Amino acid sequence: RLASSAAAQTRWRAPTMTIAILGAGAIGQLLAHQLASSGCQPLLIVRPDKCCQPLQKFTLETRNGSYCRMFPCLAIDAAAAEFSNINLLIVTLKAYQVVNTLLALLPKLSQHCQLLLLHNGLGPHRQLIPLLAGRGLSLGTTSQGALRIGERQIRHTGSGITQLGDITGPAMPKKLQSQLLQAIPDSEWCDDIMPALWGKLAVNAAINPLTAIDNIPNGALAEKHYQQQIQTVIAELVKIAKFEGLSLDNDTLLQRVNQVISLTATNYSSMQQDIQHQRLTEIDAINGYLLQLAQQHDVELPVNQSLVAQVKCLQTQLMRCSH
């Protein structure tokens, strides 16, 4: 099924209110389809080499069938006037791409544009806050699963909770909040988003590096050997969270991690996939973020330190081989 006719490719004009998605990876494309299903036509902001036409066809595969939709695409290096109608920018880039990409894009955005970061890990928000110039910043986390099987084709691999909330600056307008919550299944708005983000951080910190280092699916982490390491990773995370003013329950986090391990037993983590495809990982925004905080508070996190060192060593070796 095609949501727009090919004839519409001749010219696309931004509506008065525009939601844009920066990054057309698996999650970015999934959100675009979900927004379109609820009656909102999002704009995809992509690299110049990916913007071959102003309207491009994207395909979503689900258990219920395949859906093809036309989405307007805008190159990130386009003239500032092209970005003037964006009211909400959803950033679905890799964590390590966020700051540098937004440094180039922020001057083109309206002073009233709200930003929503939706990536693995934490950290980029701290670097962005001084650069916002009065704009509002929201953060989010999603457990939805999406697999990219082509440049503009994804498969929805699993449902999950999406949690969103403001972090600094003006609050996200209620109309935009409503559009997001209506479009994204099992989504909720959190008055305090940080506990949700740290809960997801715990899952990533426990699962991603171990699966990447040993090249194993998530389900292998149910073994006793890995469980001991996971318990220590979580204990260290809870310890540093306390210094940040967050009171997290160790047992609750462990239960959540093991639930994810069970539910995604045959899946491979994003970090394992990054290593296998010789790409940079998001280790600095996950376990590495914990180490940044530990340094600020003069605390040691030996297990997380070891995992970061191993992933970075493996990453360096594989990328060296690729050249």
Backbone as numpy.savetxt, mean C-alpha at the origin, in Angstrom:
# Nx Ny Nz CAx CAy CAz Cx Cy Cz
-17.10 -7.54 -20.35 -17.93 -6.34 -20.35 -17.07 -5.10 -20.35
-17.41 -4.17 -21.20 -16.63 -2.94 -21.34 -17.42 -1.78 -20.77
-16.81 -1.08 -19.77 -17.55 -0.04 -19.07 -17.62 1.26 -19.85
-16.74 1.49 -20.82 -16.76 2.71 -21.64 -16.46 2.34 -23.08
-16.97 3.09 -24.00 -16.73 2.80 -25.40 -15.36 3.27 -25.83
-14.80 2.62 -26.84 -13.47 2.98 -27.34 -13.46 4.39 -27.91
-14.63 4.85 -28.37 -14.70 6.19 -28.96 -14.37 7.27 -27.93
-14.57 6.94 -26.65 -14.33 7.94 -25.60 -12.85 8.25 -25.43
-11.97 7.45 -26.09 -10.53 7.66 -25.96 -10.06 8.95 -26.62
-10.88 9.54 -27.47 -10.43 10.73 -28.19 -10.11 11.88 -27.26
-10.93 12.04 -26.19 -10.66 13.14 -25.26 -11.34 12.86 -23.93
-10.61 13.05 -22.85 -11.18 12.89 -21.53 -11.01 14.18 -20.77
-12.10 14.65 -20.17 -12.04 15.88 -19.38 -12.30 15.54 -17.91
-11.47 16.09 -17.03 -11.63 15.81 -15.60 -12.95 16.36 -15.09
-13.66 15.58 -14.27 -14.88 16.09 -13.65 -14.53 17.12 -12.59
-15.57 17.78 -12.07 -15.33 18.82 -11.07 -14.64 18.24 -9.84
-15.08 17.06 -9.39 -14.45 16.39 -8.25 -13.74 15.15 -8.76
-12.46 15.04 -8.50 -11.69 13.93 -9.04 -10.96 13.18 -7.94
-11.08 11.86 -7.97 -10.25 10.99 -7.15 -9.20 10.40 -8.07
-7.94 10.56 -7.73 -6.84 10.04 -8.53 -6.08 8.98 -7.74
-5.56 8.01 -8.46 -4.76 6.95 -7.85 -3.36 7.02 -8.44
-2.39 7.23 -7.58 -0.99 7.29 -8.00 -0.38 5.92 -7.87
-0.14 5.27 -9.00 0.41 3.93 -9.00 -0.61 2.92 -9.50
-0.36 2.33 -10.65 -1.31 1.38 -11.24 -0.83 -0.06 -11.07
-0.38 -0.38 -9.85 -0.04 -1.76 -9.52 -1.30 -2.54 -9.21
-1.15 -3.68 -8.56 -2.30 -4.55 -8.31 -3.35 -3.87 -7.43
-2.94 -3.27 -6.32 -3.90 -2.64 -5.43 -4.47 -1.37 -6.05
-3.64 -0.61 -6.74 -4.12 0.60 -7.41 -5.20 0.28 -8.43
-4.97 -0.76 -9.23 -5.97 -1.15 -10.22 -7.24 -1.69 -9.55
-7.07 -2.46 -8.47 -8.23 -3.00 -7.77 -9.12 -1.87 -7.23
-8.49 -0.87 -6.62 -9.25 0.27 -6.10 -9.96 1.02 -7.22
-9.29 1.15 -8.36 -9.89 1.84 -9.49 -11.17 1.12 -9.93
-11.11 -0.20 -10.03 -12.30 -0.97 -10.41 -13.40 -0.84 -9.37
-13.04 -0.86 -8.10 -14.04 -0.78 -7.04 -14.70 0.60 -7.02
-13.91 1.64 -7.24 -14.49 2.98 -7.31 -15.41 3.11 -8.51
-14.99 2.55 -9.65 -15.82 2.61 -10.85 -17.14 1.86 -10.65
-17.10 0.75 -9.94 -18.31 -0.03 -9.68 -19.33 0.75 -8.86
-18.83 1.70 -8.05 -19.73 2.49 -7.20 -20.14 3.80 -7.87
-19.75 3.97 -9.13 -20.17 5.15 -9.87 -19.18 6.29 -9.90
-17.96 6.06 -9.39 -16.93 7.10 -9.40 -15.87 6.74 -10.43
-15.53 7.66 -11.32 -14.53 7.40 -12.36 -13.18 7.94 -11.90
-12.28 7.08 -11.40 -10.99 7.56 -10.92 -10.01 7.81 -12.06
-9.06 8.65 -11.78 -7.96 8.96 -12.69 -6.73 8.20 -12.23
-6.04 7.53 -13.15 -4.81 6.82 -12.82 -3.60 7.66 -13.23
-2.72 7.93 -12.28 -1.49 8.66 -12.57 -0.36 7.65 -12.67
0.30 7.63 -13.82 1.28 6.58 -14.11 2.58 7.18 -14.64
3.59 6.34 -14.77 4.85 6.77 -15.35 4.65 7.17 -16.80
5.46 8.10 -17.32 5.29 8.56 -18.71 5.28 7.42 -19.72
6.11 6.40 -19.51 6.17 5.30 -20.47 4.94 4.39 -20.42
4.11 4.56 -19.38 2.89 3.76 -19.25 1.65 4.52 -19.73
1.83 5.78 -20.11 0.69 6.61 -20.50 0.63 6.75 -22.02
0.35 5.64 -22.69 0.36 5.65 -24.16 -0.92 6.25 -24.74
-2.02 6.22 -23.97 -3.30 6.77 -24.43 -4.00 7.45 -23.26
-4.84 8.46 -23.53 -5.55 9.13 -22.43 -6.57 8.25 -21.74
-7.09 7.24 -22.46 -7.98 6.24 -21.88 -7.44 4.86 -22.21
-7.33 4.00 -21.18 -6.78 2.67 -21.42 -7.67 1.62 -20.76
-7.68 0.44 -21.36 -8.52 -0.65 -20.87 -7.79 -1.45 -19.79
-8.48 -1.65 -18.66 -7.95 -2.45 -17.56 -8.93 -3.59 -17.28
-8.39 -4.74 -16.93 -9.23 -5.93 -16.72 -9.09 -6.45 -15.30
-10.21 -6.75 -14.69 -10.27 -7.34 -13.36 -10.90 -8.72 -13.45
-10.20 -9.72 -12.94 -10.73 -11.09 -12.89 -11.20 -11.38 -11.47
-12.42 -11.87 -11.34 -12.96 -12.26 -10.04 -13.59 -13.64 -10.16
-14.04 -14.15 -9.04 -14.73 -15.45 -9.06 -16.02 -15.38 -9.87
-16.57 -14.18 -9.97 -17.85 -14.01 -10.66 -17.71 -13.66 -12.14
-16.49 -13.53 -12.61 -16.29 -13.21 -14.01 -15.20 -12.18 -14.22
-15.06 -11.76 -15.48 -14.03 -10.80 -15.86 -14.68 -9.48 -16.25
-14.08 -8.38 -15.78 -14.64 -7.05 -16.03 -13.59 -6.17 -16.70
-13.96 -5.56 -17.81 -13.06 -4.64 -18.51 -13.61 -3.22 -18.39
-12.73 -2.30 -18.04 -13.15 -0.91 -17.89 -12.10 0.01 -18.50
-12.57 1.15 -18.99 -11.67 2.17 -19.51 -11.41 3.20 -18.41
-10.14 3.44 -18.12 -9.78 4.44 -17.12 -8.93 5.53 -17.74
-9.20 6.79 -17.39 -8.33 7.87 -17.84 -6.96 7.76 -17.17
-5.91 7.95 -17.95 -4.54 7.86 -17.44 -3.81 9.17 -17.69
-3.03 9.59 -16.72 -2.28 10.83 -16.82 -0.84 10.57 -16.42
0.09 11.02 -17.25 1.51 10.85 -16.94 1.90 11.75 -15.78
2.76 11.24 -14.91 3.14 11.99 -13.72 3.89 13.27 -14.05
4.46 13.34 -15.26 5.20 14.54 -15.65 4.34 15.51 -16.48
3.02 15.30 -16.49 2.13 16.19 -17.24 2.14 17.59 -16.63
1.64 18.55 -17.38 1.60 19.95 -16.92 0.75 20.08 -15.67
1.09 21.07 -14.83 0.41 21.26 -13.55 -1.10 21.43 -13.70
-1.53 22.06 -14.78 -2.96 22.31 -14.98 -3.77 21.02 -15.04
-3.14 19.93 -15.48 -3.83 18.65 -15.60 -4.21 18.06 -14.23
-3.55 18.53 -13.18 -3.77 17.98 -11.84 -4.67 18.86 -10.98
-5.12 19.99 -11.52 -5.78 21.01 -10.70 -7.11 20.58 -10.10
-7.81 19.60 -10.73 -9.13 19.19 -10.24 -9.09 18.00 -9.29
-7.88 17.55 -8.93 -7.78 16.38 -8.05 -8.09 16.80 -6.61
-9.11 16.18 -6.04 -9.48 16.47 -4.66 -8.94 15.44 -3.67
-8.72 14.23 -4.17 -8.16 13.16 -3.33 -7.14 12.38 -4.15
-5.93 12.26 -3.64 -4.88 11.48 -4.28 -4.59 10.26 -3.41
-4.92 9.08 -3.93 -4.65 7.83 -3.23 -3.31 7.29 -3.73
-2.36 7.12 -2.83 -1.00 6.72 -3.21 -0.82 5.24 -2.91
-0.66 4.43 -3.97 -0.51 2.99 -3.80 0.85 2.50 -4.31
1.84 3.38 -4.25 3.19 3.02 -4.66 3.84 2.13 -3.61
5.01 1.57 -3.94 5.84 0.91 -2.95 6.30 1.98 -1.95
6.50 1.58 -0.71 6.84 2.54 0.34 8.07 3.38 -0.02
9.07 2.74 -0.63 10.32 3.45 -0.92 10.19 4.43 -2.09
9.07 4.37 -2.81 8.85 5.28 -3.94 8.05 6.52 -3.55
7.40 6.48 -2.40 6.41 7.49 -2.05 6.98 8.90 -1.96
8.00 9.10 -1.15 8.48 10.45 -0.87 9.04 11.12 -2.11
9.94 10.46 -2.80 10.55 11.08 -3.99 9.52 11.39 -5.07
8.55 10.49 -5.25 7.53 10.72 -6.27 6.65 11.92 -5.90
6.25 12.00 -4.65 5.40 13.10 -4.22 6.14 14.44 -4.17
7.44 14.40 -3.97 8.21 15.64 -4.01 8.02 16.36 -5.35
7.97 15.55 -6.42 7.79 16.12 -7.76 6.33 16.48 -8.04
5.41 15.79 -7.40 3.99 15.96 -7.71 3.29 17.00 -6.84
3.70 17.15 -5.59 3.02 18.06 -4.67 2.85 19.49 -5.21
3.89 20.08 -5.85 3.71 21.45 -6.35 2.61 21.59 -7.40
2.22 20.48 -8.03 1.18 20.52 -9.07 -0.22 20.36 -8.50
-0.32 19.93 -7.25 -1.62 19.63 -6.66 -2.24 20.86 -6.02
-3.56 20.90 -6.04 -4.29 21.98 -5.37 -3.97 22.00 -3.89
-4.04 23.18 -3.29 -3.83 23.31 -1.85 -4.91 22.59 -1.05
-6.01 22.27 -1.70 -7.12 21.59 -1.02 -7.12 20.08 -1.29
-6.12 19.59 -1.99 -6.06 18.16 -2.32 -5.70 17.35 -1.07
-6.51 16.35 -0.78 -6.25 15.44 0.34 -5.39 14.27 -0.16
-4.42 13.83 0.65 -3.58 12.70 0.29 -3.92 11.50 1.18
-3.96 10.33 0.58 -4.19 9.08 1.32 -3.10 8.10 0.94
-2.26 7.74 1.91 -1.19 6.77 1.66 -1.70 5.37 1.97
-1.53 4.46 1.03 -2.01 3.09 1.18 -0.90 2.16 0.69
0.05 1.90 1.56 1.20 1.05 1.19 1.60 0.19 2.39
2.44 -0.77 2.16 2.94 -1.60 3.26 3.88 -0.79 4.14
3.85 -1.09 5.45 4.79 -0.47 6.36 4.43 0.95 6.75
5.37 1.56 7.46 5.20 2.93 7.94 6.51 3.71 7.75
6.42 5.00 7.85 7.62 5.82 7.75 7.53 6.98 6.78
7.10 6.75 5.54 7.02 7.86 4.58 6.16 9.02 5.06
5.12 8.75 5.85 4.24 9.84 6.33 5.01 10.85 7.16
5.99 10.38 7.91 6.78 11.29 8.74 7.62 12.25 7.90
8.11 11.75 6.79 8.90 12.60 5.90 8.01 13.58 5.12
6.77 13.17 4.87 5.86 14.00 4.07 5.22 15.14 4.85
4.96 14.93 6.12 4.22 15.92 6.90 4.79 17.33 6.79
6.12 17.53 6.85 6.63 18.91 6.72 6.47 19.50 5.33
6.12 18.67 4.33 6.04 19.13 2.95 4.61 19.39 2.47
3.63 19.15 3.32 2.23 19.16 2.89 1.67 20.55 2.63
2.27 21.57 3.22 1.82 22.97 3.01 0.33 23.14 3.30
-0.12 22.55 4.40 -1.50 22.73 4.80 -2.47 21.69 4.28
-2.02 20.80 3.43 -2.91 19.75 2.91 -3.17 18.69 3.99
-4.29 18.02 3.88 -4.61 16.95 4.82 -3.97 15.64 4.38
-3.55 14.85 5.37 -2.94 13.55 5.09 -3.70 12.46 5.85
-4.10 11.44 5.12 -4.76 10.28 5.70 -3.91 9.04 5.40
-4.04 8.04 6.26 -3.31 6.79 6.07 -4.31 5.64 6.06
-3.92 4.55 5.42 -4.81 3.40 5.36 -4.06 2.10 5.26
-4.78 1.03 5.51 -4.23 -0.31 5.37 -5.33 -1.22 4.83
-4.96 -2.13 3.97 -5.95 -3.06 3.41 -5.42 -4.49 3.43
-6.32 -5.41 3.69 -5.99 -6.84 3.64 -6.55 -7.49 2.39
-7.06 -6.67 1.47 -7.53 -7.22 0.20 -6.34 -7.81 -0.57
-6.61 -8.85 -1.32 -5.56 -9.47 -2.12 -5.78 -9.25 -3.60
-4.72 -8.87 -4.30 -4.79 -8.70 -5.75 -3.48 -9.15 -6.37
-3.57 -9.85 -7.47 -2.38 -10.36 -8.17 -2.34 -9.76 -9.57
-1.21 -9.19 -9.90 -1.04 -8.60 -11.23 -0.62 -9.69 -12.20
-1.43 -9.93 -13.20 -1.12 -10.99 -14.17 -0.82 -10.43 -15.56
-0.85 -9.12 -15.66 -0.51 -8.43 -16.91 -0.33 -6.96 -16.61
0.13 -6.21 -17.59 0.38 -4.78 -17.38 -0.87 -4.06 -16.88
-2.03 -4.41 -17.44 -3.29 -3.78 -17.05 -4.35 -4.84 -16.76
-3.91 -5.92 -16.14 -4.82 -7.02 -15.82 -4.47 -7.58 -14.45
-5.48 -7.66 -13.57 -5.26 -8.19 -12.23 -6.32 -9.24 -11.89
-6.01 -10.02 -10.87 -6.97 -11.00 -10.35 -7.20 -10.68 -8.88
-8.46 -10.57 -8.49 -8.81 -10.33 -7.09 -8.67 -11.67 -6.36
-7.66 -11.77 -5.48 -7.33 -13.06 -4.88 -7.87 -13.25 -3.48
-8.42 -12.19 -2.90 -8.96 -12.37 -1.55 -9.58 -11.10 -0.99
-10.64 -11.28 -0.22 -11.27 -10.14 0.44 -10.56 -9.88 1.76
-10.83 -8.74 2.34 -10.21 -8.38 3.61 -10.64 -6.99 4.04
-10.34 -6.67 5.28 -10.74 -5.38 5.85 -9.82 -4.28 5.35
-10.41 -3.13 5.04 -9.67 -1.91 4.71 -10.00 -0.86 5.76
-8.98 -0.30 6.38 -9.17 0.71 7.43 -8.47 2.00 7.03
-9.18 3.12 7.19 -8.68 4.42 6.77 -8.88 5.42 7.89
-8.01 6.44 7.93 -8.16 7.47 8.95 -7.23 8.64 8.72
-7.60 9.80 9.25 -6.77 11.00 9.13 -5.59 10.92 10.08
-4.49 11.57 9.67 -3.30 11.57 10.52 -2.84 12.99 10.85
-2.99 13.94 9.90 -2.60 15.32 10.18 -3.27 16.26 9.18
-3.34 17.54 9.54 -3.93 18.54 8.67 -5.44 18.46 8.64
-6.08 19.15 7.69 -7.54 19.13 7.59 -8.08 17.70 7.42
-9.20 17.43 8.04 -9.81 16.11 7.92 -10.31 15.89 6.49
-10.32 14.61 6.08 -10.86 14.31 4.77 -12.34 14.69 4.73
-12.77 15.43 3.71 -14.19 15.80 3.61 -15.10 14.58 3.67
-16.24 14.74 4.32 -17.17 13.62 4.51 -17.61 13.01 3.18
-17.74 13.85 2.15 -18.17 13.33 0.85 -17.15 12.33 0.30
-15.85 12.66 0.45 -14.81 11.75 -0.03 -14.76 10.49 0.83
-14.89 10.66 2.16 -14.94 9.50 3.05 -16.04 8.55 2.60
-17.22 9.13 2.36 -18.39 8.33 1.98 -18.16 7.59 0.66
-17.53 8.27 -0.31 -17.26 7.63 -1.59 -16.33 6.43 -1.43
-15.32 6.57 -0.61 -14.37 5.48 -0.39 -15.04 4.30 0.32
-15.76 4.59 1.39 -16.38 3.52 2.17 -17.47 2.81 1.38
-18.14 3.54 0.49 -19.16 2.92 -0.35 -18.53 2.03 -1.42
-17.35 2.43 -1.92 -16.72 1.70 -3.03 -15.94 0.48 -2.56
-15.24 0.58 -1.43 -14.33 -0.48 -1.00 -15.07 -1.44 -0.06
-15.17 -2.71 -0.41 -15.87 -3.67 0.45 -15.18 -3.80 1.81
-15.97 -4.01 2.85 -15.46 -4.23 4.21 -14.49 -3.14 4.65
-14.83 -1.89 4.34 -13.98 -0.78 4.74 -14.60 -0.02 5.89
-13.74 0.64 6.69 -14.23 1.41 7.82 -13.33 2.61 8.06
-13.92 3.65 8.63 -13.17 4.86 8.97 -12.81 4.80 10.45
-11.53 5.04 10.75 -11.04 4.97 12.13 -10.67 6.36 12.62
-11.22 6.74 13.77 -10.85 8.02 14.35 -9.37 8.03 14.74
-8.86 6.87 15.16 -7.43 6.71 15.45 -6.92 5.56 14.59
-6.22 5.89 13.53 -5.79 4.88 12.56 -4.52 4.14 12.98
-3.74 4.71 13.90 -2.44 4.13 14.21 -2.49 2.70 14.74
-3.39 2.33 15.66 -3.43 0.93 16.09 -3.66 -0.04 14.93
-4.51 0.33 13.98 -4.75 -0.53 12.81 -3.48 -0.67 11.97
-2.77 0.45 11.79 -1.54 0.41 11.00 -0.47 -0.43 11.68
-0.38 -0.34 12.98 0.60 -1.15 13.71 0.20 -2.62 13.71
-1.09 -2.89 13.68 -1.52 -4.29 13.58 -1.09 -4.90 12.26
-1.26 -4.14 11.18 -0.81 -4.62 9.86 0.72 -4.68 9.82
1.39 -3.72 10.48 2.85 -3.73 10.52 3.35 -5.00 11.20
2.66 -5.43 12.25 3.06 -6.65 12.96 2.97 -7.87 12.03
1.90 -7.94 11.25 1.74 -9.05 10.31 2.87 -9.05 9.28
3.14 -7.88 8.71 4.21 -7.79 7.71 5.59 -8.07 8.30
5.83 -7.55 9.50 7.15 -7.72 10.13 7.42 -9.18 10.47
6.37 -9.92 10.81 6.53 -11.32 11.18 6.62 -12.24 9.97
5.82 -11.96 8.94 5.71 -12.88 7.81 6.68 -12.57 6.67
6.75 -11.32 6.26 7.48 -10.98 5.03 8.97 -11.35 5.05
9.75 -10.91 6.04 11.18 -11.22 5.97 11.50 -12.71 6.07
10.77 -13.43 6.93 11.05 -14.86 7.08 10.75 -15.63 5.80
9.65 -15.30 5.13 9.32 -15.99 3.89 10.27 -15.60 2.77
10.75 -14.37 2.81 11.69 -13.92 1.77 13.06 -14.56 1.95
13.53 -14.63 3.17 14.86 -15.17 3.46 14.93 -16.66 3.11
13.89 -17.41 3.49 13.92 -18.86 3.27 13.16 -19.30 2.03
12.61 -18.33 1.27 11.90 -18.63 0.01 10.81 -19.68 0.24
9.88 -19.36 1.12 8.83 -20.29 1.50 7.46 -19.61 1.42
6.39 -20.40 1.28 5.04 -19.81 1.32 4.68 -19.45 2.76
3.67 -18.65 2.92 3.29 -18.19 4.26 2.99 -19.33 5.22
2.36 -20.39 4.71 1.96 -21.49 5.58 3.09 -22.19 6.29
4.30 -22.13 5.73 5.45 -22.79 6.36 5.79 -22.18 7.71
5.34 -20.96 7.93 5.66 -20.28 9.19 4.90 -20.85 10.38
4.00 -21.79 10.15 3.30 -22.44 11.26 4.20 -23.41 12.00
5.33 -23.76 11.40 6.28 -24.69 12.05 6.86 -24.06 13.31
7.20 -24.92 14.28 7.66 -24.47 15.60 8.87 -23.56 15.51
9.80 -23.90 14.64 11.04 -23.10 14.50 10.72 -21.65 14.18
9.82 -21.44 13.25 9.45 -20.08 12.86 8.59 -19.40 13.92
7.76 -20.17 14.59 6.89 -19.59 15.61 7.70 -18.92 16.72
8.82 -19.50 17.07 9.67 -18.89 18.11 10.22 -17.54 17.64
10.63 -17.46 16.39 11.12 -16.20 15.85 10.00 -15.15 15.77
8.83 -15.60 15.35 7.69 -14.69 15.22 7.33 -14.09 16.57
7.34 -14.92 17.62 7.02 -14.42 18.95 7.97 -13.32 19.38
9.25 -13.48 19.04 10.23 -12.47 19.42 10.08 -11.21 18.59
9.81 -11.36 17.30 9.57 -10.19 16.44 8.42 -9.36 17.01
7.33 -10.02 17.38 6.15 -9.32 17.91 6.46 -8.69 19.27
7.19 -9.41 20.12 7.54 -8.86 21.44 8.36 -7.58 21.29
9.28 -7.57 20.32 10.09 -6.37 20.09 9.24 -5.24 19.53
8.28 -5.57 18.66 7.39 -4.55 18.10 6.53 -3.93 19.19
5.98 -4.75 20.08 5.15 -4.25 21.17 5.98 -3.35 22.09
7.23 -3.73 22.28 8.13 -2.94 23.14 8.37 -1.54 22.59
8.65 -1.46 21.28 8.94 -0.14 20.69 7.66 0.67 20.53
6.52 0.00 20.30 5.25 0.70 20.18 4.93 1.44 21.48
5.30 0.86 22.60 5.03 1.49 23.90 5.77 2.82 24.01
6.99 2.89 23.47 7.74 4.14 23.47 7.05 5.19 22.59
6.26 4.72 21.62 5.55 5.62 20.72 4.15 5.97 21.25
3.87 5.53 22.47 2.59 5.87 23.08 1.45 4.94 22.72
1.78 3.78 22.16 0.75 2.81 21.77 0.82 1.58 22.67
-0.32 1.18 23.20 -0.38 -0.01 24.04 -0.98 -1.15 23.22
-0.13 -2.05 22.77 -0.57 -3.16 21.92 -0.52 -4.46 22.72
-1.47 -5.35 22.46 -1.53 -6.62 23.17 -0.76 -7.70 22.41
0.26 -8.24 23.05 1.14 -9.22 22.43 0.37 -10.44 21.91
-0.49 -11.01 22.76 -1.22 -12.22 22.38 -2.19 -11.98 21.22
-2.82 -10.81 21.23 -3.75 -10.47 20.15 -3.02 -10.37 18.81
-1.85 -9.75 18.82 -1.06 -9.63 17.59 -0.58 -11.00 17.10
-0.14 -11.84 18.02 0.30 -13.19 17.64 -0.84 -13.98 17.02
-2.02 -13.84 17.61 -3.20 -14.54 17.08 -3.51 -14.05 15.67
-3.40 -12.74 15.46 -3.68 -12.18 14.14 -2.66 -12.67 13.13
-1.39 -12.68 13.49 -0.34 -13.14 12.57 -0.59 -14.58 12.16
-0.89 -15.44 13.13 -1.10 -16.85 12.82 -2.39 -17.09 12.05
-3.36 -16.22 12.24 -4.58 -16.31 11.44 -4.27 -16.01 9.98
-3.46 -14.98 9.73 -3.06 -14.64 8.36 -2.23 -15.77 7.76
-1.33 -16.35 8.54 -0.52 -17.47 8.06 -1.43 -18.62 7.61
-2.46 -18.91 8.40 -3.38 -20.00 8.07 -4.23 -19.68 6.84
-4.78 -18.45 6.80 -5.67 -18.08 5.71 -4.94 -17.92 4.38
-3.64 -17.61 4.44 -2.86 -17.39 3.21 -1.74 -18.43 3.08
-2.01 -19.64 3.56 -0.97 -20.67 3.65 -0.27 -20.95 2.33
-0.99 -20.91 1.23 -0.37 -21.23 -0.07 0.16 -19.99 -0.79
-0.06 -18.83 -0.22 0.39 -17.58 -0.84 1.86 -17.30 -0.52
2.47 -16.49 -1.37 3.83 -16.00 -1.12 3.74 -14.51 -0.82
4.49 -14.08 0.17 4.43 -12.68 0.58 4.99 -11.76 -0.50
4.63 -10.48 -0.41 5.12 -9.51 -1.39 6.64 -9.39 -1.34
7.21 -9.53 -0.14 8.66 -9.42 -0.02 9.36 -10.63 -0.64
8.77 -11.81 -0.47 9.32 -13.00 -1.12 9.28 -12.84 -2.63
8.19 -12.28 -3.14 8.05 -12.05 -4.58 9.05 -11.01 -5.08
9.26 -9.97 -4.28 10.24 -8.95 -4.67 11.64 -9.55 -4.79
12.00 -10.38 -3.82 13.32 -11.02 -3.86 13.43 -11.94 -5.07
12.40 -12.74 -5.32 12.44 -13.68 -6.44 12.51 -12.97 -7.78
11.93 -11.77 -7.86 11.96 -11.02 -9.11 13.07 -9.95 -9.12
13.97 -10.07 -8.15 15.14 -9.19 -8.07 14.77 -7.71 -8.05
13.76 -7.42 -7.19 13.32 -6.03 -7.01 13.67 -5.57 -5.60
13.69 -4.26 -5.42 13.85 -3.71 -4.08 12.69 -4.17 -3.20
12.95 -4.41 -1.94 11.89 -4.78 -1.01 11.48 -3.55 -0.18
10.42 -3.72 0.60 9.96 -2.66 1.49 10.44 -2.88 2.92
11.55 -3.57 3.07 12.06 -3.91 4.41 12.29 -2.67 5.27
12.73 -1.55 4.64 13.01 -0.33 5.42 11.76 0.27 6.03
10.60 0.02 5.43 9.34 0.57 5.95 8.62 -0.42 6.85
9.18 -1.60 7.02 8.54 -2.62 7.86 9.43 -2.86 9.09
10.26 -3.88 9.08 11.17 -4.11 10.21 12.16 -2.96 10.35
12.55 -2.38 9.22 13.48 -1.25 9.26 12.89 -0.04 9.94
11.58 0.14 9.83 10.92 1.25 10.52 11.02 1.07 12.03
10.87 -0.18 12.48 11.02 -0.46 13.91 12.43 -0.12 14.38
13.43 -0.40 13.56 14.81 -0.08 13.92 15.04 1.42 13.98
14.39 2.18 13.08 14.52 3.65 13.12 13.99 4.18 14.45
12.84 3.67 14.87 12.27 4.11 16.14 13.12 3.66 17.31
13.66 2.45 17.21 14.51 1.93 18.29 15.74 2.80 18.48
16.30 3.28 17.38 17.47 4.15 17.47 17.12 5.47 18.15
15.94 6.00 17.82 15.49 7.25 18.44 15.31 7.10 19.95
14.85 5.93 20.37 14.57 5.71 21.78 15.70 4.96 22.50
16.81 4.75 21.78 17.98 4.06 22.35 17.61 2.68 22.90
16.91 1.92 22.05 16.48 0.57 22.39 17.04 -0.40 21.36
17.34 -1.62 21.78 17.84 -2.64 20.85 16.74 -3.63 20.50
16.67 -3.99 19.22 15.73 -4.99 18.72 16.54 -6.02 17.93
17.22 -6.94 18.60 18.18 -7.83 17.93 17.59 -8.73 16.84
16.38 -9.25 17.04 15.81 -10.16 16.04 15.40 -9.38 14.80
14.73 -8.25 14.99 14.39 -7.42 13.83 15.63 -6.91 13.12
16.67 -6.58 13.89 17.94 -6.14 13.30 18.53 -7.23 12.42
18.48 -8.47 12.89 19.01 -9.60 12.13 18.21 -9.83 10.85
16.90 -9.74 10.93 16.06 -9.95 9.75 16.31 -8.89 8.69
16.43 -7.64 9.11 16.72 -6.56 8.16 18.06 -6.80 7.47
19.06 -7.17 8.25 20.39 -7.41 7.69 20.38 -8.55 6.68
19.65 -9.62 6.99 19.58 -10.78 6.09 18.86 -10.44 4.79
17.74 -9.72 4.90 16.99 -9.36 3.69 17.81 -8.44 2.81
18.49 -7.48 3.41 19.28 -6.53 2.62 20.47 -7.23 1.96
21.06 -8.17 2.66 22.17 -8.94 2.08 21.69 -9.76 0.89
20.56 -10.43 1.08 19.99 -11.25 0.01 19.59 -10.38 -1.18
19.00 -9.24 -0.88 18.57 -8.31 -1.92 19.76 -7.81 -2.73
20.84 -7.46 -2.05 22.05 -6.97 -2.72 22.66 -8.05 -3.61
22.73 -9.27 -3.09 23.31 -10.39 -3.85 22.51 -10.65 -5.13
21.19 -10.72 -5.00 20.36 -11.04 -6.15 20.38 -9.92 -7.21
20.36 -8.68 -6.75 20.37 -7.57 -7.69 21.73 -7.46 -8.38
22.80 -7.82 -7.68 24.13 -7.83 -8.29 24.19 -8.89 -9.38
23.57 -10.05 -9.10 23.56 -11.14 -10.10 22.77 -10.73 -11.35
21.72 -9.91 -11.16 20.88 -9.52 -12.29 21.62 -8.60 -13.25
22.70 -7.97 -12.77 23.48 -7.09 -13.63 24.65 -7.87 -14.19
